[in-house]
PDB file of C-alpha atoms in Angstrom:
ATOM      1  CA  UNK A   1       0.000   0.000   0.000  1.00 64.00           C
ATOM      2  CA  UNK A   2       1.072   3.399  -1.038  1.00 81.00           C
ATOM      3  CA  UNK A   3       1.886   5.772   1.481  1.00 90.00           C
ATOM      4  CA  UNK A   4      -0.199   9.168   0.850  1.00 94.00           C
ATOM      5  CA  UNK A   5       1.320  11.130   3.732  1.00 94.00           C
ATOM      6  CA  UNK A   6       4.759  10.544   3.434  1.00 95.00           C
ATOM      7  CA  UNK A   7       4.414  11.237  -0.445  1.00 96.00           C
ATOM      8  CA  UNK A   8       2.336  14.275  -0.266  1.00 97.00           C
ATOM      9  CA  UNK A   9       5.792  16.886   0.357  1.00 96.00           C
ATOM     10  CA  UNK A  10       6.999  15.779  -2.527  1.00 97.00           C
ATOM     11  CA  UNK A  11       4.624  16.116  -4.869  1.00 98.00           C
ATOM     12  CA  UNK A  12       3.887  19.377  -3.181  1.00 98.00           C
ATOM     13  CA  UNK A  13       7.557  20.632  -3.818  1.00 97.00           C
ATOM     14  CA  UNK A  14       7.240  19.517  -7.686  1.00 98.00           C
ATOM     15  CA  UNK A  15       3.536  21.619  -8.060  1.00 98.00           C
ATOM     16  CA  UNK A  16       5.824  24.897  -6.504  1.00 98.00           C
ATOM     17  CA  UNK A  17       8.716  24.150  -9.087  1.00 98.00           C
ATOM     18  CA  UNK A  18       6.383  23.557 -11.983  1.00 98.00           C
ATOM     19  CA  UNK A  19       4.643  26.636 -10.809  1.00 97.00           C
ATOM     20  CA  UNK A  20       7.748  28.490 -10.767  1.00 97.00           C
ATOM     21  CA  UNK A  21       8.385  27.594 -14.176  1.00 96.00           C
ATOM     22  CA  UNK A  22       4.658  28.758 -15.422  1.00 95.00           C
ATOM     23  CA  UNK A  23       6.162  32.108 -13.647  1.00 95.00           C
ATOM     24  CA  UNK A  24       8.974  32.536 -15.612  1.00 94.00           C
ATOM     25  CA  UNK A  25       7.037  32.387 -18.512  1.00 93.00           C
ATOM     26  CA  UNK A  26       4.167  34.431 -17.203  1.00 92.00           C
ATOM     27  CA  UNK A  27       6.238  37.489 -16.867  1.00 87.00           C
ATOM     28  CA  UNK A  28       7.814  37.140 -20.103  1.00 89.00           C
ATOM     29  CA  UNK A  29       6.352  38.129 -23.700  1.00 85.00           C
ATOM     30  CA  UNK A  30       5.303  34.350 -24.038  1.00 87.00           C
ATOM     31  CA  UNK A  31       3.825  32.760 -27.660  1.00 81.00           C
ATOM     32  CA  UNK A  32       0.403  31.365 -27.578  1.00 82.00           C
ATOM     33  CA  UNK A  33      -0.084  27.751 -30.073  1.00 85.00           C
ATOM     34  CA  UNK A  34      -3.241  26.410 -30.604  1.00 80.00           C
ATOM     35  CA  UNK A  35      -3.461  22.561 -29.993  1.00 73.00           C
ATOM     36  CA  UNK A  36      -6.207  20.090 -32.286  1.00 68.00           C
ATOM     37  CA  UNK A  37      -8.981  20.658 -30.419  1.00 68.00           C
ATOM     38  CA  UNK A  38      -8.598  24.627 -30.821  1.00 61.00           C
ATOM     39  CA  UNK A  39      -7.625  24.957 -27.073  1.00 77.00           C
ATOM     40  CA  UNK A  40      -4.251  27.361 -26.428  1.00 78.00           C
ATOM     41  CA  UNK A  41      -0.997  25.920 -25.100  1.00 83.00           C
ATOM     42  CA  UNK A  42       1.807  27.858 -24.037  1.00 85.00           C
ATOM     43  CA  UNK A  43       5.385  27.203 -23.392  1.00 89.00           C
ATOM     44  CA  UNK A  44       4.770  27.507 -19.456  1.00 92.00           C
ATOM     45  CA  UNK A  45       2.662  24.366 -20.116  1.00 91.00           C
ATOM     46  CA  UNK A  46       5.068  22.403 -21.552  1.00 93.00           C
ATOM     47  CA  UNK A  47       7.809  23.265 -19.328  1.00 95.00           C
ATOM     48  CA  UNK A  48       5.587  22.940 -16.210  1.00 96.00           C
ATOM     49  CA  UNK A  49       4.998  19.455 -17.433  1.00 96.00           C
ATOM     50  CA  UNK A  50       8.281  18.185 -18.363  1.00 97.00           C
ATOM     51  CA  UNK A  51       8.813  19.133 -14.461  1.00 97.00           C
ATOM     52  CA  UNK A  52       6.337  17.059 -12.801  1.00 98.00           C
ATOM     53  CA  UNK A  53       6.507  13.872 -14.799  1.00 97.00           C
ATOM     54  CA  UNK A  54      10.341  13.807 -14.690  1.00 98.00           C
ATOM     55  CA  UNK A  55       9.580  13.749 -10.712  1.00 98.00           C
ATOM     56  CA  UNK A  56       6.212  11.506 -10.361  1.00 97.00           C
ATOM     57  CA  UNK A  57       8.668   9.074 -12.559  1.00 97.00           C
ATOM     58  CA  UNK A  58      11.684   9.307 -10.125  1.00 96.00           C
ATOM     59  CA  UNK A  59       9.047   8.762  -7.179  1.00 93.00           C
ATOM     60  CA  UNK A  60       6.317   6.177  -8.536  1.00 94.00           C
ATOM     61  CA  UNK A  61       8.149   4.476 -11.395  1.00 95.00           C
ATOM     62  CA  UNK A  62       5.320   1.869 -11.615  1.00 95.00           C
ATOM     63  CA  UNK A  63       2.518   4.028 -11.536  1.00 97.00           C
ATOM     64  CA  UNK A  64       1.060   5.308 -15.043  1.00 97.00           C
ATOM     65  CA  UNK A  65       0.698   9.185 -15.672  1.00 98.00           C
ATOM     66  CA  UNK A  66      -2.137  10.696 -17.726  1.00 98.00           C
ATOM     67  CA  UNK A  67      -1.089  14.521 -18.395  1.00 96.00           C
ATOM     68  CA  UNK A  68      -2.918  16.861 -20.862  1.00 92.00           C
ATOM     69  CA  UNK A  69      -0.253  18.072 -23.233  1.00 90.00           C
ATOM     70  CA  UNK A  70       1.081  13.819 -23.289  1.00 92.00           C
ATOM     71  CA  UNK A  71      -2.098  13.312 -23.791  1.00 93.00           C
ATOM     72  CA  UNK A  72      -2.836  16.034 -26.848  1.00 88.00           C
ATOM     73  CA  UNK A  73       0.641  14.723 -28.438  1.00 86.00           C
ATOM     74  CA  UNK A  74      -1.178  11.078 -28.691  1.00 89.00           C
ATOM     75  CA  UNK A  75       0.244   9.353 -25.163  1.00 90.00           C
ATOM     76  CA  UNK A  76      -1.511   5.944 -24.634  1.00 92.00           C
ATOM     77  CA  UNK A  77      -1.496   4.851 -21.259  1.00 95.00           C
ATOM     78  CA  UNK A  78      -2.941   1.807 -19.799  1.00 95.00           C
ATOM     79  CA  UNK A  79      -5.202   2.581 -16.510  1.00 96.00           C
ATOM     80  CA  UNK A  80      -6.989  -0.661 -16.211  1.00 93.00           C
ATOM     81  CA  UNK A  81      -5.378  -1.371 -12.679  1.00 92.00           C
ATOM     82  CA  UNK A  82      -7.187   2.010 -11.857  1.00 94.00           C
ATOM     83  CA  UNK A  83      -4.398   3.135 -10.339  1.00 96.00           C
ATOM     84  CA  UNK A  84      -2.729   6.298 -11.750  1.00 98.00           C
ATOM     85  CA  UNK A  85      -2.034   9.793 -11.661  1.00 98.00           C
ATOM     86  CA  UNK A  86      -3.450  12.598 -13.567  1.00 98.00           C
ATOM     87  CA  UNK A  87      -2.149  15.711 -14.290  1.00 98.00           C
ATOM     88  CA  UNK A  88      -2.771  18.999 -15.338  1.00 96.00           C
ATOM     89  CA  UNK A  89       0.316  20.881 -15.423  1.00 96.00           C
ATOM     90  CA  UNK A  90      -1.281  24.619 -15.737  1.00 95.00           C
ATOM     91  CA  UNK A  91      -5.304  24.340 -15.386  1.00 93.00           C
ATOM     92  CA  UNK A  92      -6.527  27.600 -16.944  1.00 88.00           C
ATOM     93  CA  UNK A  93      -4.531  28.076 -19.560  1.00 84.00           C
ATOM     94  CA  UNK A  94      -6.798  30.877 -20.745  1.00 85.00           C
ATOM     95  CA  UNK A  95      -6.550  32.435 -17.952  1.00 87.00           C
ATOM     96  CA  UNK A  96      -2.839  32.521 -17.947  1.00 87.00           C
ATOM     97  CA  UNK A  97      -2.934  34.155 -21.277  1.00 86.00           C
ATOM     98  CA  UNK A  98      -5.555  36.751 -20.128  1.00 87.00           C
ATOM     99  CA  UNK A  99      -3.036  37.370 -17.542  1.00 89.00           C
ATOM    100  CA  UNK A 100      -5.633  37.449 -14.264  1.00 88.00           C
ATOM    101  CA  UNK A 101      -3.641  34.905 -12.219  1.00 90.00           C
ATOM    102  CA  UNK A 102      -6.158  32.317 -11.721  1.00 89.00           C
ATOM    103  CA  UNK A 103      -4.787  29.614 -12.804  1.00 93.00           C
ATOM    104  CA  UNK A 104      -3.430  26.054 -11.179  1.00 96.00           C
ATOM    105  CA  UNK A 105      -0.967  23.229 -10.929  1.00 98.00           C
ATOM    106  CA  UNK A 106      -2.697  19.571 -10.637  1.00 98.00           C
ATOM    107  CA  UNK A 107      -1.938  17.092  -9.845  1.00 98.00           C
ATOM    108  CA  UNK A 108      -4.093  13.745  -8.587  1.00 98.00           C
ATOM    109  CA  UNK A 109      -3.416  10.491  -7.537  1.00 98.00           C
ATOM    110  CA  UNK A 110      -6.403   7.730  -8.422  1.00 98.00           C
ATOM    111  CA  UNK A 111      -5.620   5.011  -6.345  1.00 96.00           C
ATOM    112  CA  UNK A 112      -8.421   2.041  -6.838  1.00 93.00           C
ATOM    113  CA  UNK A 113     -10.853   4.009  -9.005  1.00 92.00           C
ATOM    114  CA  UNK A 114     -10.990   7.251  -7.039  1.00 95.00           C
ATOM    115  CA  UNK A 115      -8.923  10.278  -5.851  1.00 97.00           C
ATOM    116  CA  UNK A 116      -6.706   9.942  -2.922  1.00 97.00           C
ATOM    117  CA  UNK A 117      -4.054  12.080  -3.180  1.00 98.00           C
ATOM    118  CA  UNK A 118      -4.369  15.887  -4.962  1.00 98.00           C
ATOM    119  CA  UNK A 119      -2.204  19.263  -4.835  1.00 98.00           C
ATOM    120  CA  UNK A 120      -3.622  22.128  -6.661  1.00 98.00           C
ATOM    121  CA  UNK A 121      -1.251  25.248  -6.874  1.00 98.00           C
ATOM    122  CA  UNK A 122      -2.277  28.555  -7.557  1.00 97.00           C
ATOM    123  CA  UNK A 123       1.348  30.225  -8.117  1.00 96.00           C
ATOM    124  CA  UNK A 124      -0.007  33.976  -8.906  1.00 95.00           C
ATOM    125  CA  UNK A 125      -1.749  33.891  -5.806  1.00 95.00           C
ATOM    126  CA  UNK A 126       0.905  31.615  -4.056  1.00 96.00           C
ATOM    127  CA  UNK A 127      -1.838  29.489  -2.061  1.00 97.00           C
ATOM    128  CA  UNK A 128      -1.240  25.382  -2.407  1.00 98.00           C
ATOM    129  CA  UNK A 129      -3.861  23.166  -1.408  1.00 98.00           C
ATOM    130  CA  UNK A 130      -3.686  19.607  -0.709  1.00 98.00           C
ATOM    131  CA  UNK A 131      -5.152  16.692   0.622  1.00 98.00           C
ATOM    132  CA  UNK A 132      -4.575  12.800   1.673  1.00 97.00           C
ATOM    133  CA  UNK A 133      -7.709  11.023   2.679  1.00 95.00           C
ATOM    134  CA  UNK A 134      -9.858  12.661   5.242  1.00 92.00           C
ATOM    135  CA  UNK A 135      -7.077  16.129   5.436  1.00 97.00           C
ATOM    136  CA  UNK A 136      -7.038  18.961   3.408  1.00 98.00           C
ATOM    137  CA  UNK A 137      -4.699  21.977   4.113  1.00 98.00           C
ATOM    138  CA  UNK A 138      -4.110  25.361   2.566  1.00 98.00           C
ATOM    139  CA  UNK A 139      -0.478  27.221   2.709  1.00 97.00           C
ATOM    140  CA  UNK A 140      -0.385  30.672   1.853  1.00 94.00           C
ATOM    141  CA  UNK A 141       2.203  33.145   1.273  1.00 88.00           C
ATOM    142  CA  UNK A 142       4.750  30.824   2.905  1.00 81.00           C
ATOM    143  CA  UNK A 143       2.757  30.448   6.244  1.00 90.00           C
ATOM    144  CA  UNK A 144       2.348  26.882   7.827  1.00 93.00           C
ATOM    145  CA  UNK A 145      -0.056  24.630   6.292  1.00 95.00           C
ATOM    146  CA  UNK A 146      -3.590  24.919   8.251  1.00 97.00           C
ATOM    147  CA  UNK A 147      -6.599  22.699   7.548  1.00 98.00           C
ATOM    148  CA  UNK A 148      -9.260  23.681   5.606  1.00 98.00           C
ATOM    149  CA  UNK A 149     -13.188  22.091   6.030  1.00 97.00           C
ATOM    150  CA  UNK A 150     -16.445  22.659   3.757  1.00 97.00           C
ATOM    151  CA  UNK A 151     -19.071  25.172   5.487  1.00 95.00           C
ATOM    152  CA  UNK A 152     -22.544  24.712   6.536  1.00 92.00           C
ATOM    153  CA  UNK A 153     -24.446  26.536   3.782  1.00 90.00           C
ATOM    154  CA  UNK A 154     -24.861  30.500   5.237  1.00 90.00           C
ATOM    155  CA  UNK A 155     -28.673  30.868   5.846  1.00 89.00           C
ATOM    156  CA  UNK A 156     -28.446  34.046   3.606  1.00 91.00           C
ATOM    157  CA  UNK A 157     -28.068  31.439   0.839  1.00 92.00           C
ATOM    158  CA  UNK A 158     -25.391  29.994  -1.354  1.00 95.00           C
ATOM    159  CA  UNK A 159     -22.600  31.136  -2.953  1.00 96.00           C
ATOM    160  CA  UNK A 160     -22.224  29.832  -6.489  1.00 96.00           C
ATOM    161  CA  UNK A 161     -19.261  29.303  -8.419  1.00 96.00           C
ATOM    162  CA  UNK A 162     -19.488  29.530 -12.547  1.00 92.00           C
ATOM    163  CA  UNK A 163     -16.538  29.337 -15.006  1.00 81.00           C
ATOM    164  CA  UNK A 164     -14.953  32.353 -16.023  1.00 66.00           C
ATOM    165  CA  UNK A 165     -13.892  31.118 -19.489  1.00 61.00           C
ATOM    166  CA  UNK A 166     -16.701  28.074 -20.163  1.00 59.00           C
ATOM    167  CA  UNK A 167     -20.620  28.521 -19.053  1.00 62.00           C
ATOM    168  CA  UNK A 168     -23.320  27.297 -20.456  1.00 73.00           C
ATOM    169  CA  UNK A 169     -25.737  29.974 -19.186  1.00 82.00           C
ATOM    170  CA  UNK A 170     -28.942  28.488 -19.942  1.00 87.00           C
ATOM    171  CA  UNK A 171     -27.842  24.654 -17.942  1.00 90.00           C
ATOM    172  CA  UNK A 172     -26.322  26.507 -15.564  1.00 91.00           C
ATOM    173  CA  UNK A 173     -29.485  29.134 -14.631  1.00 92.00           C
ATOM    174  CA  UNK A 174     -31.688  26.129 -14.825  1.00 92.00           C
ATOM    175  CA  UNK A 175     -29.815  23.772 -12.415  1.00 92.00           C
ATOM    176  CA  UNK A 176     -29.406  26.304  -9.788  1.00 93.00           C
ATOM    177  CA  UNK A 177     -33.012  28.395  -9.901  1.00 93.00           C
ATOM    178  CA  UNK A 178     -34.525  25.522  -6.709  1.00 92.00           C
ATOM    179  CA  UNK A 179     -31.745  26.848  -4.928  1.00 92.00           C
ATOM    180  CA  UNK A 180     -31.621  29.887  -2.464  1.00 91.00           C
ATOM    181  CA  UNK A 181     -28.726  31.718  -4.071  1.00 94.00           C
ATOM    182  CA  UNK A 182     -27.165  34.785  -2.194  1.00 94.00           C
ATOM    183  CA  UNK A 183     -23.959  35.376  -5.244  1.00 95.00           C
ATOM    184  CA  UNK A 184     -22.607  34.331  -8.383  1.00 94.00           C
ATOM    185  CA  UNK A 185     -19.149  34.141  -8.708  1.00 93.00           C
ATOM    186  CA  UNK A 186     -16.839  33.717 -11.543  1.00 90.00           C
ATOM    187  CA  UNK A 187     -13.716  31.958 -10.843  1.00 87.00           C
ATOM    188  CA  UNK A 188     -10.826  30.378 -13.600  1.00 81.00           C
ATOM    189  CA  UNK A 189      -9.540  26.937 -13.664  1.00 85.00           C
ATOM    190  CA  UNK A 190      -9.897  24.368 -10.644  1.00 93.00           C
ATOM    191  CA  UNK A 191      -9.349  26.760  -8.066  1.00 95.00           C
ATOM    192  CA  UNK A 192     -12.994  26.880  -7.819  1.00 96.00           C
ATOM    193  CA  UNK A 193     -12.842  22.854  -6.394  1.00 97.00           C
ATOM    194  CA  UNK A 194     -10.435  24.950  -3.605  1.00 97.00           C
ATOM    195  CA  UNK A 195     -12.915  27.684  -2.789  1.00 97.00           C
ATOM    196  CA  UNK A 196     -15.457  25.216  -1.784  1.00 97.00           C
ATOM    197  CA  UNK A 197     -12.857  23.156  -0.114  1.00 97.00           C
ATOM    198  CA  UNK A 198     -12.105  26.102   1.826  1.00 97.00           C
ATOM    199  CA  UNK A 199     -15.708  27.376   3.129  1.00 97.00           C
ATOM    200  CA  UNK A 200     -15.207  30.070   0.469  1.00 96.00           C
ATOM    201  CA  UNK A 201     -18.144  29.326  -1.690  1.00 96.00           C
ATOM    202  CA  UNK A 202     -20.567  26.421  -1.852  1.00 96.00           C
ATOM    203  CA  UNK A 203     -21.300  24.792  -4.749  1.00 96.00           C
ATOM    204  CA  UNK A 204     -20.373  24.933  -8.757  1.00 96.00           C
ATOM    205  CA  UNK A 205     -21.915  23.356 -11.354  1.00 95.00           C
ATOM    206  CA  UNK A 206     -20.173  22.300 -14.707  1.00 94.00           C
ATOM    207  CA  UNK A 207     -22.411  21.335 -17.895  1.00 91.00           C
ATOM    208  CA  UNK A 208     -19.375  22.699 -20.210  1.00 86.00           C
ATOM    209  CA  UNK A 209     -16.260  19.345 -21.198  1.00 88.00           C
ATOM    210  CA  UNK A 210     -13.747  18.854 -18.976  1.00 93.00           C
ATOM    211  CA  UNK A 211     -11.012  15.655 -18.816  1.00 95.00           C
ATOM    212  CA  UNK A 212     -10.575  13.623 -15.704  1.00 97.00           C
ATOM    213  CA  UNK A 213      -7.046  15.874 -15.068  1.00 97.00           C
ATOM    214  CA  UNK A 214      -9.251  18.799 -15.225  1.00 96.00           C
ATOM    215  CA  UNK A 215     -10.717  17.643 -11.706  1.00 97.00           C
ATOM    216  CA  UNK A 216      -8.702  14.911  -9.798  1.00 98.00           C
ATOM    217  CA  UNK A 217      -6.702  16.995  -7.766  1.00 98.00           C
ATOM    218  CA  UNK A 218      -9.368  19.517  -7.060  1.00 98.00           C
ATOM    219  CA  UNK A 219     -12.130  16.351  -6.460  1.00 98.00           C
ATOM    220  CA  UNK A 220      -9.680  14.593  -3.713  1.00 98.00           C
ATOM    221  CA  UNK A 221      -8.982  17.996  -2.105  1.00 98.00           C
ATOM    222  CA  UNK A 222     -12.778  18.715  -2.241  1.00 98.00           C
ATOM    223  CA  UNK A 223     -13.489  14.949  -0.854  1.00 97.00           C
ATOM    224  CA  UNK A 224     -11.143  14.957   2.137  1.00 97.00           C
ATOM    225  CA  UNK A 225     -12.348  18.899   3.143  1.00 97.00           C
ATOM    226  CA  UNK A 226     -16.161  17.183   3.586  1.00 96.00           C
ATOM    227  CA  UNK A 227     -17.601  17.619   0.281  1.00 96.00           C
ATOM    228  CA  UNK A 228     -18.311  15.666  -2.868  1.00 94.00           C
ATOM    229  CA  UNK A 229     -18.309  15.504  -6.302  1.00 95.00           C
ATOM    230  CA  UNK A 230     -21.624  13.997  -8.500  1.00 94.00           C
ATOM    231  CA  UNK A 231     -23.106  13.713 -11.429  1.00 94.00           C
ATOM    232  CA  UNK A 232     -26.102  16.323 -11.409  1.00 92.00           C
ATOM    233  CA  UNK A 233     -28.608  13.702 -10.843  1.00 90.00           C
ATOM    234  CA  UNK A 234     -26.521  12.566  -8.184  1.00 89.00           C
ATOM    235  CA  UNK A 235     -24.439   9.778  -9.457  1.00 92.00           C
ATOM    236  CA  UNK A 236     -20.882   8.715  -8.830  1.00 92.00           C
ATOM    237  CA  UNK A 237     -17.947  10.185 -11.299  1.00 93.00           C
ATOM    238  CA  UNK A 238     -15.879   7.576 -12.278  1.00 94.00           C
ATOM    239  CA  UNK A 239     -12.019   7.349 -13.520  1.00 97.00           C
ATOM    240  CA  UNK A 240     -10.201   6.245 -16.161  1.00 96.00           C
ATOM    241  CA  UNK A 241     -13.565   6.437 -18.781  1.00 95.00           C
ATOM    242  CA  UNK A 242     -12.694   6.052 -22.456  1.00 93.00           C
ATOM    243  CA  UNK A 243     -11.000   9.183 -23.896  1.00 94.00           C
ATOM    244  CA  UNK A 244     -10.941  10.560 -19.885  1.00 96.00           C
ATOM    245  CA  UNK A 245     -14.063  13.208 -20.730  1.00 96.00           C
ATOM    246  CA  UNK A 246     -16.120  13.651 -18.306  1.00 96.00           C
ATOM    247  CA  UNK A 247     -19.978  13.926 -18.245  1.00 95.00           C
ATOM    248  CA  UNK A 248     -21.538  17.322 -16.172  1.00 94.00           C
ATOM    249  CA  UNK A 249     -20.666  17.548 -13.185  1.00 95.00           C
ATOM    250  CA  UNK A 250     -21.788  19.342  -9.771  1.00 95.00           C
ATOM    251  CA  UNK A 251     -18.993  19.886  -6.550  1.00 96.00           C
ATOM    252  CA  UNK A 252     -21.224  20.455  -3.747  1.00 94.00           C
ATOM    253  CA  UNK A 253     -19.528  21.876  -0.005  1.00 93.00           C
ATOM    254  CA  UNK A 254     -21.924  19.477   1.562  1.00 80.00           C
ATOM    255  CA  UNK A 255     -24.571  17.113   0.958  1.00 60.00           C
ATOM    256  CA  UNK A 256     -27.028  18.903  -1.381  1.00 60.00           C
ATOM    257  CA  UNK A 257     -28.339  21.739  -0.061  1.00 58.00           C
ATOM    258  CA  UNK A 258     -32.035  22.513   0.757  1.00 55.00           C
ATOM    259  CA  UNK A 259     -34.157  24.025  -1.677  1.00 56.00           C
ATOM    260  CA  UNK A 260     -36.102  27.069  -1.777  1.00 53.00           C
TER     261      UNK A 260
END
């Protein structure tokens, strides 16, 4: 058996150097490419990825890694032992263009079909969360880690997250109208899984595509501060699907809140 806890330094360490890396190129005049599926990639992705899987490889040579731009260059990798990591090396890559800092590091650790292990690190903003099973922690501005728990829902209402860069306005109105809603807020990349996570916000619904590295790291921080991850009707969101898309999905702080 893996163990989470001793690993989790580590792979914190390689989310601040990869982030460090997405800096260097952040402040410079940087080139923006446009991969197949029209999406942008930058140089600060592909250097913040040749980081972390040069390090997962050094500390979990048996364990396969799934990582976007691999992935995009036409990577096969086996995850029928359902045991794997998955990596996003900058989450919010439009973001990063549009220069408003909110944008992430991933990386997850599936470990028998669901996420066990994530760091997601925000390097603008210099806040890394992380989580093993059943502890999630935040460290900001080089302070000591300090643990971080989902909120009761304010009786005011609930504070709803929506994508800065990818809404679908009329799933999105519909899904959250039984709801008593005090705020809408739009927040990039998987920093919004962190928000919840940290009894910033309450709930955010997705009906735009993401990929399972989209949401590991964010789903086992989520998981281990008290909340959960679904399908909107309530289902279970699976790993390692064909093609690693997933369906809508709907990160709740708690259990799903009451309606109107």
């Amino acid at each position: 058996m893996i163990d989470f806890y001793r690993m989790l330094p580590t792979i914190k360490s390689l989310a601040r150097e990869a982030g460090k890396a997405i800096l260097d190129v952040y402040g410079s005049d940087f080139a923006v490419t446009r991969k197949d599926d029209a999406s942008p990639v930058t140089e600060a992705d592909l250097r913040a990825e040749a980081i972390i899987l040069a390090g997962l490889r050094q500390i979990a040579p048996d364990i396969p890694i799934v990582s976007e731009e691999a992935m995009s260059a036409g990577a096969q990798v086996d995850v029928s032992g359902g045991r794997f990591w998955l990596v996003d090396p900058l989450d919010g890559t439009k973001e990063f263009v549009n220069r408003n800092g909110e944008f992430t590091v991933n990386i997850g650790l599936i470990w028998d079909g669901a996420p066990r292990l994530g760091v997601l690190y925000a390097p603008v903003l210099d806040r890394m969360f992380a989580a093993v099973p059943d502890e999630a922690s935040v460290e900001e501005k080089g302070a000591a880690p300090r643990p971080i728990h989902c909120r009761i829902p304010p009786e005011r209402g609930l504070t709803v997250l929506s994508s800065r860069s990818h809404r679908n306005p009329e799933q999105f109105e519909s899904f959250i109208r039984p709801f008593s809603v005090s705020e809408i807020r739009n927040s990039g990349s998987s920093l919004k899984f962190a928000l919840i996570a940290a009894g910033e916000a309450d709930l955010y619904p997705r009906f735009g595509p993401t990929m399972e590295w989209d949401i590991a790291a964010g789903h086992a921080i989520l998981a281990a501060a008290g909340g959960c991850l679904s399908q909107p009707d309530g289902s279970a969101l699976v790993y390692g699907k064909p093609g690693f898309t997933n369906p809508p999905f709907v990160a709740w702080g708690t259990e799903r809140p009451a309606l109107r």
